[in-house]
mmCIF file of C-alpha atoms in Angstrom:
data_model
loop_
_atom_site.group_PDB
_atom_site.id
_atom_site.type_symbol
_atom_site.label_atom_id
_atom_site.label_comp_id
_atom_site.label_asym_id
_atom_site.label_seq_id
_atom_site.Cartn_x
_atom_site.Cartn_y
_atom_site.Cartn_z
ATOM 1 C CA UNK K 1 -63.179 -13.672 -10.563
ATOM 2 C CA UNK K 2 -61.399 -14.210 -7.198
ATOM 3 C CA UNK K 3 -57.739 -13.158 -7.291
ATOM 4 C CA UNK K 4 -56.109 -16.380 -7.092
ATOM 5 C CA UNK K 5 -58.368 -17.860 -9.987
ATOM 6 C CA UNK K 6 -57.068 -14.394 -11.962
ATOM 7 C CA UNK K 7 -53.409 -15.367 -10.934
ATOM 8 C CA UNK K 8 -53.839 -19.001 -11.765
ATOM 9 C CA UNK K 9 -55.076 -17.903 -15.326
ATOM 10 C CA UNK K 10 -52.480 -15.433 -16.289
ATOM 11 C CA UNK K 11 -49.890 -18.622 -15.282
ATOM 12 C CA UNK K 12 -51.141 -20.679 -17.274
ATOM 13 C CA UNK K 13 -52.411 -18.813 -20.276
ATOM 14 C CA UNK K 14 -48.164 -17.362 -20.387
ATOM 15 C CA UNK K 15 -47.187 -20.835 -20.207
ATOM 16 C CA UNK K 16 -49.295 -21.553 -22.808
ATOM 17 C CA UNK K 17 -48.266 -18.777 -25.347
ATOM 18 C CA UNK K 18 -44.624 -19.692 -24.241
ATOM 19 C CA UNK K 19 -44.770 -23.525 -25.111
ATOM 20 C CA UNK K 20 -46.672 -22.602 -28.356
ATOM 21 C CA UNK K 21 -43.573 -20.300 -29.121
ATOM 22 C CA UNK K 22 -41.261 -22.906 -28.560
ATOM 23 C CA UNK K 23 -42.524 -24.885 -31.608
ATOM 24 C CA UNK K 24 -39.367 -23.492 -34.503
ATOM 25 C CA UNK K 25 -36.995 -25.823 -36.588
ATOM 26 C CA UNK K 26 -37.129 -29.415 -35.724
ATOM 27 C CA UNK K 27 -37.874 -28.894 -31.819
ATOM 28 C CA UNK K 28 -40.945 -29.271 -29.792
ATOM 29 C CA UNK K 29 -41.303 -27.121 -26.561
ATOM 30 C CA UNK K 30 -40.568 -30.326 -24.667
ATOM 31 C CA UNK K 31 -37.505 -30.750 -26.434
ATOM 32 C CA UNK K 32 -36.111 -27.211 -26.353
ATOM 33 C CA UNK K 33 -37.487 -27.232 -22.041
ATOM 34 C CA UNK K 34 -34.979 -30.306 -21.954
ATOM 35 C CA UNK K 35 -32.052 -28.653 -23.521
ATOM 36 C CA UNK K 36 -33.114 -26.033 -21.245
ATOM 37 C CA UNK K 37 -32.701 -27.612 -18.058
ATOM 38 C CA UNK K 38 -29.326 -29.595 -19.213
ATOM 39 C CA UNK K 39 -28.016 -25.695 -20.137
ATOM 40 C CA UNK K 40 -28.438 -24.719 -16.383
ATOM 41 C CA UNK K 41 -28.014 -28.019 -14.672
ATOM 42 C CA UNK K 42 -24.622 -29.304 -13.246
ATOM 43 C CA UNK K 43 -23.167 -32.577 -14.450
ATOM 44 C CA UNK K 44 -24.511 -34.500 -11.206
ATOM 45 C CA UNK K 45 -27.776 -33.358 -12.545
ATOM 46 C CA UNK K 46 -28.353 -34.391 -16.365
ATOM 47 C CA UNK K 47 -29.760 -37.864 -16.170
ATOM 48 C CA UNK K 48 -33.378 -38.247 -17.549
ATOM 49 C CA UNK K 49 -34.844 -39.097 -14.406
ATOM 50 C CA UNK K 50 -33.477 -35.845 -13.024
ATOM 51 C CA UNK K 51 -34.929 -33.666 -16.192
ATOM 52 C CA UNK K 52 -38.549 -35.792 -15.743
ATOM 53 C CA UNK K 53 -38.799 -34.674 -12.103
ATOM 54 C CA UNK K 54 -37.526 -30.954 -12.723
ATOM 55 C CA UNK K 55 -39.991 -30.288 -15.625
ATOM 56 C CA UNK K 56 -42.688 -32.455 -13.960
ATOM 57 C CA UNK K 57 -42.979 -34.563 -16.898
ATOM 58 C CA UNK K 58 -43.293 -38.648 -16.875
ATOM 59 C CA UNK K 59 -39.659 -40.641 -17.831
ATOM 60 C CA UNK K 60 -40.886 -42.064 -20.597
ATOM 61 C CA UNK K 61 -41.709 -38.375 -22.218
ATOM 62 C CA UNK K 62 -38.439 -37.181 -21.409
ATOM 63 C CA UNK K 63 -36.875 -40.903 -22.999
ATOM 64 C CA UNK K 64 -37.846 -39.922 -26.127
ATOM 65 C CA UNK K 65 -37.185 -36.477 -26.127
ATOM 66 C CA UNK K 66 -33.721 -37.869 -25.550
ATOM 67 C CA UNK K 67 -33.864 -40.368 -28.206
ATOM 68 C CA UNK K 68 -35.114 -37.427 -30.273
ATOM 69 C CA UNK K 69 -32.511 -34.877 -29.737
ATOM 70 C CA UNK K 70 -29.553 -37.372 -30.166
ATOM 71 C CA UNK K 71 -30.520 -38.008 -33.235
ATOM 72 C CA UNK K 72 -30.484 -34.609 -34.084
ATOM 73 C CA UNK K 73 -27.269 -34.004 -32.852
ATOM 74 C CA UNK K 74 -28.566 -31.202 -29.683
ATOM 75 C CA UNK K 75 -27.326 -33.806 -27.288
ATOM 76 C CA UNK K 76 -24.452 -36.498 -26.490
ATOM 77 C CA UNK K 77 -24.965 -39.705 -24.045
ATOM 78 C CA UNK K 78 -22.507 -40.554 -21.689
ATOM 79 C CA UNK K 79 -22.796 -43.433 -19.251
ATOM 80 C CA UNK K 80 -21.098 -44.306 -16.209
ATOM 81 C CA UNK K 81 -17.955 -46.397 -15.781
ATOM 82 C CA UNK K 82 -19.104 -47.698 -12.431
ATOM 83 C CA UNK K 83 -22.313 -48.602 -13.715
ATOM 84 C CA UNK K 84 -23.869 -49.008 -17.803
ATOM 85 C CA UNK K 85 -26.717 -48.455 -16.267
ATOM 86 C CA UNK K 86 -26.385 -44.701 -15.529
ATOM 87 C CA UNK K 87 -26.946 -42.262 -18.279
ATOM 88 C CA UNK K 88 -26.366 -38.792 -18.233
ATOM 89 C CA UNK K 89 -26.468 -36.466 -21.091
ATOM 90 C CA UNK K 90 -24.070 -33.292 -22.136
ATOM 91 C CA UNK K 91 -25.143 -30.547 -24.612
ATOM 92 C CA UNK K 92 -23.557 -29.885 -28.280
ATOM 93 C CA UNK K 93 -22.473 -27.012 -29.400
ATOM 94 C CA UNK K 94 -25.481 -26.954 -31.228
ATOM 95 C CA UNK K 95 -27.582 -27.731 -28.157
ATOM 96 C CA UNK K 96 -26.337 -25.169 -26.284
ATOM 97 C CA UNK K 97 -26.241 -22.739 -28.837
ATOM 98 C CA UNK K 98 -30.203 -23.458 -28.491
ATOM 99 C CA UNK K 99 -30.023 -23.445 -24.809
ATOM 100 C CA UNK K 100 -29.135 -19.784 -24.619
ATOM 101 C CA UNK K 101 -31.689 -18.875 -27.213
ATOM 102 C CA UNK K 102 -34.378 -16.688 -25.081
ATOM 103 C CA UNK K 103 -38.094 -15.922 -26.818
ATOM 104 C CA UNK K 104 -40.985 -13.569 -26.052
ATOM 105 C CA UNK K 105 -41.611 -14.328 -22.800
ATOM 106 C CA UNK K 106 -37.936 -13.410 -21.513
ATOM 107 C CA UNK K 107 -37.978 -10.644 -23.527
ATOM 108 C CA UNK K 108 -40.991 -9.109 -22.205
ATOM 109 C CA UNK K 109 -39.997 -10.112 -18.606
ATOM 110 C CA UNK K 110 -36.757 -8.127 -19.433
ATOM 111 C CA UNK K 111 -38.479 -4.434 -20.305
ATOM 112 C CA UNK K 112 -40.311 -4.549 -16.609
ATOM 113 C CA UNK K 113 -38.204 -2.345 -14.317
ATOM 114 C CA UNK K 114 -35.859 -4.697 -11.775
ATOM 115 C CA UNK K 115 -38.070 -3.920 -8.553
ATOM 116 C CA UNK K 116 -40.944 -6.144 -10.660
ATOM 117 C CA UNK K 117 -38.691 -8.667 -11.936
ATOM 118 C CA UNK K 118 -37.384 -9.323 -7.869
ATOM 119 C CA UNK K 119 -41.133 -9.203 -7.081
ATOM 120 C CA UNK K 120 -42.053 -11.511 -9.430
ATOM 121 C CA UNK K 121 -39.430 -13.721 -8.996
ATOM 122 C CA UNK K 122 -39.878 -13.889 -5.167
ATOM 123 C CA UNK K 123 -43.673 -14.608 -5.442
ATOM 124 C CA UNK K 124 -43.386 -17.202 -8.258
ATOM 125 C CA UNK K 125 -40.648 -19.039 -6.363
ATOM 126 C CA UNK K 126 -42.823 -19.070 -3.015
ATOM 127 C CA UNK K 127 -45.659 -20.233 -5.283
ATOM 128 C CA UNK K 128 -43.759 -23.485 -6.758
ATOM 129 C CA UNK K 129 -42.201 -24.032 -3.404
ATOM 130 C CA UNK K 130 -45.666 -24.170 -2.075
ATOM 131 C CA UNK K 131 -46.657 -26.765 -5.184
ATOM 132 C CA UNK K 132 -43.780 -29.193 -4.497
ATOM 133 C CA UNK K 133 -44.161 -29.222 -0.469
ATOM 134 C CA UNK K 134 -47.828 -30.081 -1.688
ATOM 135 C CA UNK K 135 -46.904 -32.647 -3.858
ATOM 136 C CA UNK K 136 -43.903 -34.056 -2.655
ATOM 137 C CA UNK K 137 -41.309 -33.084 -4.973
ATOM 138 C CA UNK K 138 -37.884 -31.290 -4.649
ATOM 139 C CA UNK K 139 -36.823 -27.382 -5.109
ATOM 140 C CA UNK K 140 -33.439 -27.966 -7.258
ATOM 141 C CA UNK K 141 -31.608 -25.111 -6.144
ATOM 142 C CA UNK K 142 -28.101 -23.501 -7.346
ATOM 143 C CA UNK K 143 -25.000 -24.893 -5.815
ATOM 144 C CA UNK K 144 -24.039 -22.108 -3.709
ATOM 145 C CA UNK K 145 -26.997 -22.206 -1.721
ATOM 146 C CA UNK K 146 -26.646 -25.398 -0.534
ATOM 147 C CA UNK K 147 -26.297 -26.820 2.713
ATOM 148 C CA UNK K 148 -23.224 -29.584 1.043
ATOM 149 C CA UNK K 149 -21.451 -26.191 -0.253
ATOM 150 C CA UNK K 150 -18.230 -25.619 0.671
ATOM 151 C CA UNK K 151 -16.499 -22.694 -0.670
ATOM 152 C CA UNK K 152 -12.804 -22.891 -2.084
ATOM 153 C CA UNK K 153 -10.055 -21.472 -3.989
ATOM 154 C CA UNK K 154 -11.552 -21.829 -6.875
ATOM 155 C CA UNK K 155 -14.906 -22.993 -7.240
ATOM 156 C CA UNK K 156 -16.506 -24.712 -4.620
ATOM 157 C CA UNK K 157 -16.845 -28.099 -2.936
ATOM 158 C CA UNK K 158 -19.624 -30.362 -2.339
ATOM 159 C CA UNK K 159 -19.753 -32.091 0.936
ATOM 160 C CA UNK K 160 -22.477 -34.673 0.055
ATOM 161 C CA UNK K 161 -20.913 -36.234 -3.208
ATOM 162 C CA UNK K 162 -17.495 -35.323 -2.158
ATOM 163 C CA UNK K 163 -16.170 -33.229 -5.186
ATOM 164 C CA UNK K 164 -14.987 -30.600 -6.300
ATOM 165 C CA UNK K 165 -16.924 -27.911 -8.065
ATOM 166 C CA UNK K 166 -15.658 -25.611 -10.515
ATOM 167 C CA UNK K 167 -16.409 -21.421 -10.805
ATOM 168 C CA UNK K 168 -19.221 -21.830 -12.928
ATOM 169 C CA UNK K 169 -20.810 -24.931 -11.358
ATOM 170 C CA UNK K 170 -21.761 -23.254 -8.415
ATOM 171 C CA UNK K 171 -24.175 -21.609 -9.926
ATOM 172 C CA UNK K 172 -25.981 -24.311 -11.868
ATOM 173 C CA UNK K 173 -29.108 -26.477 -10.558
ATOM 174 C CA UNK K 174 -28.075 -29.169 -8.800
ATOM 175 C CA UNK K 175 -30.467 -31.945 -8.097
ATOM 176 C CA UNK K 176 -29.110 -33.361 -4.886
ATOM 177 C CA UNK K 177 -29.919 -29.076 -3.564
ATOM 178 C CA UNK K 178 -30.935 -28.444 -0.127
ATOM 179 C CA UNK K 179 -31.446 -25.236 0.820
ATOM 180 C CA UNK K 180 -29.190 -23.712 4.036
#
C-alpha cells in the first residue's frame, strides 16, 4: 500500500475507535464533539452554524444535537438582543465538566515523547489546512494569532469586531480567525 493510502487509513481507522469511544452516559460522539468545540471556542464563536462548519457536519445535525443537549442540561441558549434571530450557546457546569473529560486517544497521544507530539501536530495541521483550501472552508485559529489581535493590558483586543478580549479568550478558537 502506497504511503498516503497507509496514512489515510491510520486517520481514519483512530477517528473511528475515537468516535466509538465517545458513546458513555446519555451522549453520542456528536454530542460530546459539540460540547467539545463550545469548551475551546470564544463567545463570538458558539452559534450552531459556527460548530456545523468547524466539525464539518450539516446544521441540521448540529440543531438537534443542540436540542438534545439542552434538554439534558450540558448546554444553555442565549440569543441576541439586537437580533432573536441569533443564537449562541454557553456550556453548564455540567457541560464543561464533560468538555474537559479526555479518552484513549489523548491519553495515548500524551505517553509519545514531545518531539512526536510537535511532529504530529505540525503535519496533521498542514494536512487539514490542505483539506479546507481544497474545499473551501476556514482554519479557525486561536485569538492570538490573528491578524484583528491587538494585545493589551489585560487580555487582548480584537480589531475586526471591536472588543475587548479577556486573558483566557485569547487563546480560544475564534471563528472570524485569520492567520498573521
Amino acid at each position: 500500500m502506497e504511503d498516503h493510502l497507509h496514512i489515510r487509513e491510520l486517520i481514519n481507522r483512530l477517528a473511528r475507535l475515537d468516535a466509538a469511544s465517545a458513546w458513555a452516559g446519555d451522549l453520542n460522539p456528536t454530542q460530546r464533539a459539540v460540547l467539545g468545540y463550545l469548551g475551546r471556542a470564544n463567545r463570538f464563536s458558539r452559534s450552531p452554524s459556527h460548530v456545523a462548519e468547524y466539525l464539518g457536519t450539516t446544521r441540521g445535525t448540529v440543531s438537534q444535537s443542540f436540542k438534545s443537549l439542552l434538554q439534558k442540561g450540558y448546554v444553555t441558549e442565549y440569543r441576541s438582543a439586537q437580533d432573536k434571530r441569533t443564537i449562541s450557546f454557553e456550556l453548564t457546569s455540567r457541560g464543561a465538566d464533560i468538555a474537559r473529560q479526555t479518552g484513549g486517544l489523548e491519553n495515548s497521544i500524551s505517553e509519545l515523547e514531545t518531539d512526536q507530539i510537535h511532529g504530529l501536530q505540525a503535519s496533521l495541521s498542514a494536512i487539514l489546512k490542505g483539506l479546507l483550501r481544497q474545499n473551501g472552508g476556514r482554519a479557525f485559529g486561536v485569538c492570538s494569532s490573528c491578524i484583528h489581535f491587538k494585545t493589551a493590558d489585560v487580555g487582548g483586543f480584537c480589531t475586526l469586531l471591536s472588543e475587548p478580549l479577556s486573558t483566557e479568550e485569547t487563546s480560544l478558537i475564534c471563528h472570524e480567525q485569520r492567520g498573521v
